[in-house]
PDB file of C-alpha atoms and ligand atoms in Angstrom:
ATOM      1  CA  MET A   1     247.076 106.650 101.877  1.00  0.00           C
ATOM      2  CA  ALA A   2     246.386 110.454 102.411  1.00  0.00           C
ATOM      3  CA  LEU A   3     244.289 111.672 105.343  1.00  0.00           C
ATOM      4  CA  GLY A   4     240.501 111.633 104.593  1.00  0.00           C
ATOM      5  CA  ARG A   5     237.200 113.085 105.317  1.00  0.00           C
ATOM      6  CA  LEU A   6     236.658 113.569 108.611  1.00  0.00           C
ATOM      7  CA  ASN A   7     233.398 111.916 108.858  1.00  0.00           C
ATOM      8  CA  HIS A   8     232.492 111.987 112.518  1.00  0.00           C
ATOM      9  CA  VAL A   9     233.368 112.717 115.988  1.00  0.00           C
ATOM     10  CA  GLY A  10     232.358 110.016 118.332  1.00  0.00           C
ATOM     11  CA  VAL A  11     231.166 111.093 121.853  1.00  0.00           C
ATOM     12  CA  ALA A  12     230.741 108.842 124.439  1.00  0.00           C
ATOM     13  CA  THR A  13     227.579 109.173 126.583  1.00  0.00           C
ATOM     14  CA  PRO A  14     225.836 107.076 129.561  1.00  0.00           C
ATOM     15  CA  SER A  15     222.719 108.855 127.930  1.00  0.00           C
ATOM     16  CA  ILE A  16     221.804 109.659 124.510  1.00  0.00           C
ATOM     17  CA  ALA A  17     218.618 111.186 125.423  1.00  0.00           C
ATOM     18  CA  ALA A  18     220.278 113.594 127.806  1.00  0.00           C
ATOM     19  CA  SER A  19     223.095 114.679 125.494  1.00  0.00           C
ATOM     20  CA  ILE A  20     220.335 115.445 122.688  1.00  0.00           C
ATOM     21  CA  GLU A  21     219.148 117.738 124.883  1.00  0.00           C
ATOM     22  CA  MET A  22     222.630 119.508 125.588  1.00  0.00           C
ATOM     23  CA  TRP A  23     223.846 119.699 121.971  1.00  0.00           C
ATOM     24  CA  ARG A  24     220.133 120.941 121.133  1.00  0.00           C
ATOM     25  CA  ASP A  25     219.640 123.357 123.803  1.00  0.00           C
ATOM     26  CA  LEU A  26     223.105 124.481 124.436  1.00  0.00           C
ATOM     27  CA  LEU A  27     224.800 124.249 121.214  1.00  0.00           C
ATOM     28  CA  GLY A  28     222.071 124.853 118.676  1.00  0.00           C
ATOM     29  CA  ALA A  29     221.800 121.237 116.951  1.00  0.00           C
ATOM     30  CA  GLU A  30     219.096 121.244 114.428  1.00  0.00           C
ATOM     31  CA  ALA A  31     219.525 118.431 112.497  1.00  0.00           C
ATOM     32  CA  ILE A  32     219.370 115.281 115.226  1.00  0.00           C
ATOM     33  CA  GLY A  33     218.902 111.942 113.793  1.00  0.00           C
ATOM     34  CA  GLU A  34     216.695 109.286 115.793  1.00  0.00           C
ATOM     35  CA  PRO A  35     218.803 106.912 118.084  1.00  0.00           C
ATOM     36  CA  PHE A  36     219.087 103.246 116.853  1.00  0.00           C
ATOM     37  CA  ASP A  37     220.411 100.472 118.426  1.00  0.00           C
ATOM     38  CA  LEU A  38     223.780  98.824 116.451  1.00  0.00           C
ATOM     39  CA  PRO A  39     224.227  95.720 118.784  1.00  0.00           C
ATOM     40  CA  ALA A  40     226.835  94.115 116.932  1.00  0.00           C
ATOM     41  CA  GLN A  41     229.370  96.960 117.843  1.00  0.00           C
ATOM     42  CA  GLY A  42     227.576  97.338 121.549  1.00  0.00           C
ATOM     43  CA  VAL A  43     226.291 100.342 121.252  1.00  0.00           C
ATOM     44  CA  LYS A  44     223.378 102.651 120.738  1.00  0.00           C
ATOM     45  CA  VAL A  45     223.898 105.904 118.283  1.00  0.00           C
ATOM     46  CA  CYS A  46     222.384 109.246 117.662  1.00  0.00           C
ATOM     47  CA  PHE A  47     224.121 111.249 114.625  1.00  0.00           C
ATOM     48  CA  ILE A  48     223.659 115.197 115.021  1.00  0.00           C
ATOM     49  CA  ASP A  49     224.883 117.046 111.348  1.00  0.00           C
ATOM     50  CA  ALA A  50     227.052 119.680 111.970  1.00  0.00           C
ATOM     51  CA  PRO A  51     227.769 122.042 108.371  1.00  0.00           C
ATOM     52  CA  ASN A  52     231.063 120.205 107.893  1.00  0.00           C
ATOM     53  CA  THR A  53     230.963 116.811 109.568  1.00  0.00           C
ATOM     54  CA  GLN A  54     228.804 114.575 112.047  1.00  0.00           C
ATOM     55  CA  ILE A  55     229.008 114.031 115.951  1.00  0.00           C
ATOM     56  CA  GLU A  56     228.079 110.669 116.559  1.00  0.00           C
ATOM     57  CA  LEU A  57     227.076 109.977 120.035  1.00  0.00           C
ATOM     58  CA  ILE A  58     226.960 106.621 121.588  1.00  0.00           C
ATOM     59  CA  GLU A  59     225.665 105.080 124.638  1.00  0.00           C
ATOM     60  CA  PRO A  60     226.518 101.296 125.747  1.00  0.00           C
ATOM     61  CA  TYR A  61     223.830  99.036 124.570  1.00  0.00           C
ATOM     62  CA  ASP A  62     224.989  96.604 127.094  1.00  0.00           C
ATOM     63  CA  GLU A  63     227.733  95.911 129.812  1.00  0.00           C
ATOM     64  CA  ALA A  64     229.634  94.167 127.274  1.00  0.00           C
ATOM     65  CA  SER A  65     230.210  97.571 125.151  1.00  0.00           C
ATOM     66  CA  PRO A  66     233.507  98.631 124.383  1.00  0.00           C
ATOM     67  CA  ILE A  67     232.964 101.953 125.521  1.00  0.00           C
ATOM     68  CA  ALA A  68     231.980 100.597 129.105  1.00  0.00           C
ATOM     69  CA  GLY A  69     235.392 101.059 130.193  1.00  0.00           C
ATOM     70  CA  PHE A  70     235.761 104.272 128.845  1.00  0.00           C
ATOM     71  CA  LEU A  71     232.523 105.154 130.668  1.00  0.00           C
ATOM     72  CA  LYS A  72     233.574 103.624 133.908  1.00  0.00           C
ATOM     73  CA  LYS A  73     236.760 106.205 133.645  1.00  0.00           C
ATOM     74  CA  ASN A  74     234.505 109.177 132.083  1.00  0.00           C
ATOM     75  CA  PRO A  75     231.629 108.646 133.718  1.00  0.00           C
ATOM     76  CA  ALA A  76     230.045 111.933 131.968  1.00  0.00           C
ATOM     77  CA  GLY A  77     231.419 110.798 129.093  1.00  0.00           C
ATOM     78  CA  GLY A  78     233.302 112.847 126.455  1.00  0.00           C
ATOM     79  CA  GLN A  79     235.137 112.555 122.940  1.00  0.00           C
ATOM     80  CA  HIS A  80     235.992 108.907 122.261  1.00  0.00           C
ATOM     81  CA  HIS A  81     237.192 108.843 118.916  1.00  0.00           C
ATOM     82  CA  VAL A  82     237.836 110.499 115.401  1.00  0.00           C
ATOM     83  CA  CYS A  83     236.310 108.843 112.355  1.00  0.00           C
ATOM     84  CA  PHE A  84     238.351 109.371 108.638  1.00  0.00           C
ATOM     85  CA  GLU A  85     237.233 108.303 105.524  1.00  0.00           C
ATOM     86  CA  VAL A  86     239.106 106.078 103.153  1.00  0.00           C
ATOM     87  CA  PRO A  87     238.588 104.937  99.552  1.00  0.00           C
ATOM     88  CA  ASP A  88     239.759 101.341 100.601  1.00  0.00           C
ATOM     89  CA  ILE A  89     238.998  99.545 104.330  1.00  0.00           C
ATOM     90  CA  HIS A  90     241.497  96.904 103.375  1.00  0.00           C
ATOM     91  CA  ALA A  91     244.039  98.750 101.783  1.00  0.00           C
ATOM     92  CA  ALA A  92     243.966 101.119 104.927  1.00  0.00           C
ATOM     93  CA  VAL A  93     244.203  98.604 107.122  1.00  0.00           C
ATOM     94  CA  ALA A  94     247.655  96.662 104.961  1.00  0.00           C
ATOM     95  CA  ALA A  95     248.896 100.410 105.253  1.00  0.00           C
ATOM     96  CA  MET A  96     248.490 100.704 109.030  1.00  0.00           C
ATOM     97  CA  LYS A  97     249.688  97.059 109.581  1.00  0.00           C
ATOM     98  CA  ALA A  98     253.005  97.981 107.517  1.00  0.00           C
ATOM     99  CA  LYS A  99     253.657 101.019 109.617  1.00  0.00           C
ATOM    100  CA  GLY A 100     253.709  99.130 112.628  1.00  0.00           C
ATOM    101  CA  ALA A 101     250.231 100.009 114.047  1.00  0.00           C
ATOM    102  CA  THR A 102     247.813  97.919 115.515  1.00  0.00           C
ATOM    103  CA  VAL A 103     244.163  97.809 114.163  1.00  0.00           C
ATOM    104  CA  LEU A 104     241.713  96.569 115.895  1.00  0.00           C
ATOM    105  CA  GLY A 105     239.964  93.384 114.886  1.00  0.00           C
ATOM    106  CA  GLU A 106     238.392  92.892 111.557  1.00  0.00           C
ATOM    107  CA  PRO A 107     236.525  95.516 109.089  1.00  0.00           C
ATOM    108  CA  ARG A 108     233.282  95.367 110.121  1.00  0.00           C
ATOM    109  CA  ILE A 109     230.007  96.957 109.108  1.00  0.00           C
ATOM    110  CA  GLY A 110     229.778 100.170 111.277  1.00  0.00           C
ATOM    111  CA  ALA A 111     226.883 102.956 112.068  1.00  0.00           C
ATOM    112  CA  HIS A 112     226.683 104.575 108.178  1.00  0.00           C
ATOM    113  CA  GLY A 113     226.568 100.829 106.625  1.00  0.00           C
ATOM    114  CA  THR A 114     229.937 100.798 105.411  1.00  0.00           C
ATOM    115  CA  PRO A 115     233.276  98.898 106.928  1.00  0.00           C
ATOM    116  CA  ILE A 116     235.084 100.162 109.432  1.00  0.00           C
ATOM    117  CA  VAL A 117     238.189  99.265 111.800  1.00  0.00           C
ATOM    118  CA  PHE A 118     240.022 101.110 114.640  1.00  0.00           C
ATOM    119  CA  VAL A 119     243.604 102.435 115.015  1.00  0.00           C
ATOM    120  CA  HIS A 120     244.955 101.442 118.787  1.00  0.00           C
ATOM    121  CA  PRO A 121     245.242 104.963 120.674  1.00  0.00           C
ATOM    122  CA  ARG A 122     248.712 104.306 121.553  1.00  0.00           C
ATOM    123  CA  ASP A 123     249.666 104.423 117.633  1.00  0.00           C
ATOM    124  CA  THR A 124     248.153 107.431 117.360  1.00  0.00           C
ATOM    125  CA  GLY A 125     248.961 110.106 120.030  1.00  0.00           C
ATOM    126  CA  GLY A 126     246.431 108.716 122.541  1.00  0.00           C
ATOM    127  CA  MET A 127     243.625 109.551 120.457  1.00  0.00           C
ATOM    128  CA  LEU A 128     241.545 106.159 119.070  1.00  0.00           C
ATOM    129  CA  VAL A 129     240.952 106.297 115.504  1.00  0.00           C
ATOM    130  CA  GLU A 130     238.238 104.913 113.314  1.00  0.00           C
ATOM    131  CA  LEU A 131     238.751 104.590 109.716  1.00  0.00           C
ATOM    132  CA  MET A 132     235.610 103.992 107.310  1.00  0.00           C
ATOM    133  CA  GLU A 133     235.386 103.212 104.021  1.00  0.00           C
ATOM    134  CA  SER A 134     233.069 106.025 102.013  1.00  0.00           C
ATOM    135  CA  HIS A 135     232.983 106.437  98.240  1.00  0.00           C
ATOM    136  CA  ALA A 136     231.145 109.798  98.637  1.00  0.00           C
TER     137      ALA A 136
HETATM  138  C1  LIG B   1     231.164 100.976 115.190  1.00  0.00           C
HETATM  139  C2  LIG B   1     230.145 101.817 115.343  1.00  0.00           C
HETATM  140  C3  LIG B   1     230.368 103.224 115.509  1.00  0.00           C
HETATM  141  C4  LIG B   1     230.571 103.592 113.901  1.00  0.00           C
HETATM  142  O1  LIG B   1     231.211 104.655 113.860  1.00  0.00           O
HETATM  143  O2  LIG B   1     230.471 103.055 113.021  1.00  0.00           O
HETATM  144  C5  LIG B   1     231.478 103.735 116.617  1.00  0.00           C
HETATM  145  O3  LIG B   1     232.429 104.229 116.115  1.00  0.00           O
HETATM  146  S1  LIG B   1     231.387 102.705 118.012  1.00  0.00           S
HETATM  147  C6  LIG B   1     232.604 102.898 118.554  1.00  0.00           C
HETATM  148  C7  LIG B   1     232.663 102.316 120.025  1.00  0.00           C
HETATM  149  N1  LIG B   1     233.799 101.085 119.671  1.00  0.00           N
HETATM  150  C8  LIG B   1     235.082 100.871 119.638  1.00  0.00           C
HETATM  151  O4  LIG B   1     235.404 102.016 120.212  1.00  0.00           O
HETATM  152  C9  LIG B   1     235.747  99.639 119.212  1.00  0.00           C
HETATM  153  C10 LIG B   1     237.296  99.833 118.875  1.00  0.00           C
HETATM  154  N2  LIG B   1     237.655 100.033 120.534  1.00  0.00           N
HETATM  155  C11 LIG B   1     237.956  99.257 121.104  1.00  0.00           C
HETATM  156  O5  LIG B   1     238.377  98.364 121.141  1.00  0.00           O
HETATM  157  C12 LIG B   1     238.581  99.472 123.083  1.00  0.00           C
HETATM  158  O6  LIG B   1     238.122 100.374 123.326  1.00  0.00           O
HETATM  159  C13 LIG B   1     239.965 100.081 123.089  1.00  0.00           C
HETATM  160  C14 LIG B   1     241.267  98.805 122.803  1.00  0.00           C
HETATM  161  C15 LIG B   1     240.338 101.032 122.356  1.00  0.00           C
HETATM  162  C16 LIG B   1     240.200 100.023 124.528  1.00  0.00           C
HETATM  163  O7  LIG B   1     239.872  98.938 125.216  1.00  0.00           O
HETATM  164  P1  LIG B   1     239.439  98.878 126.976  1.00  0.00           P
HETATM  165  O8  LIG B   1     238.340 100.201 126.829  1.00  0.00           O
HETATM  166  O9  LIG B   1     239.195  97.956 127.524  1.00  0.00           O
HETATM  167  O10 LIG B   1     240.480 100.134 127.400  1.00  0.00           O
HETATM  168  P2  LIG B   1     241.619  99.701 127.862  1.00  0.00           P
HETATM  169  O11 LIG B   1     241.866 100.031 129.590  1.00  0.00           O
HETATM  170  O12 LIG B   1     242.622  98.232 127.531  1.00  0.00           O
HETATM  171  O13 LIG B   1     242.695 100.985 127.053  1.00  0.00           O
HETATM  172  C17 LIG B   1     244.034 100.737 126.853  1.00  0.00           C
HETATM  173  C18 LIG B   1     244.447 101.851 126.416  1.00  0.00           C
HETATM  174  O14 LIG B   1     243.613 102.725 125.647  1.00  0.00           O
HETATM  175  C19 LIG B   1     243.346 103.973 126.673  1.00  0.00           C
HETATM  176  N3  LIG B   1     241.881 104.339 125.822  1.00  0.00           N
HETATM  177  C20 LIG B   1     240.689 103.508 125.844  1.00  0.00           C
HETATM  178  N4  LIG B   1     239.537 103.802 125.388  1.00  0.00           N
HETATM  179  C21 LIG B   1     240.497 105.123 124.474  1.00  0.00           C
HETATM  180  C22 LIG B   1     239.825 105.974 123.647  1.00  0.00           C
HETATM  181  N5  LIG B   1     238.407 105.898 123.416  1.00  0.00           N
HETATM  182  N6  LIG B   1     240.722 107.088 123.313  1.00  0.00           N
HETATM  183  C23 LIG B   1     241.616 107.034 123.910  1.00  0.00           C
HETATM  184  N7  LIG B   1     242.293 106.230 124.709  1.00  0.00           N
HETATM  185  C24 LIG B   1     241.842 105.700 125.031  1.00  0.00           C
HETATM  186  C25 LIG B   1     243.135 103.458 127.827  1.00  0.00           C
HETATM  187  O15 LIG B   1     243.012 104.838 128.464  1.00  0.00           O
HETATM  188  C26 LIG B   1     244.298 102.705 128.323  1.00  0.00           C
HETATM  189  O16 LIG B   1     245.291 103.545 128.289  1.00  0.00           O
HETATM  190  P3  LIG B   1     246.607 103.287 129.283  1.00  0.00           P
HETATM  191  O17 LIG B   1     247.552 104.401 129.106  1.00  0.00           O
HETATM  192  O18 LIG B   1     247.409 101.575 128.790  1.00  0.00           O
HETATM  193  O19 LIG B   1     245.803 103.558 130.500  1.00  0.00           O
HETATM  194 CO1   CO B   2     232.346 105.875 115.029  1.00  0.00          CO
END
């Protein structure tokens, strides 16, 4: 399985609203999407377009959010994961497992409306990696 396009960098934040201000006023972001809730994945999401990828701002939807633990350790938020595109999520899961990596859960629909999975950071040098099926 070849390394695919970097679809987005996930950035955890305690406040999407505050993060939008920083990305816009300090870093010059111009294409900022409308925040939306993704309760099935326990997050609120806002995509910020960069020329060749996106920033995915993620805020806990509730206390059970999978990023709640991360924000306890990093109260100001920070870089949470990176997401690479794959042509076939099931083939990607099989390839990861065949190489001994831990895939977290089953493929589920992510913020772009396509199937995603996560590979445990212990298998990826400490960086949480998301794989997202994309046919773009
Ligand atoms: C899905 C919608 C959207 C999209 O793009 O479509 C998203 O991307 S939403 C993103 C939020 N969802 C997830 O992250 C789901 C997958 N994540 C998980 O299942 C957990 O966060 C997990 C298992 C990676 C970590 O679990 P937890 O937060 O409970 O922390 P632990 O103490 O169990 O962590 C174990 C170990 O991993 C290290 N860790 C935790 N989070 C990260 C991280 N983001 N990046 C790197 N490392 C991470 C943590 O420090 C622990 O390390 P250790 O050395 O054992 O102390
Ligand atoms: Co993501």
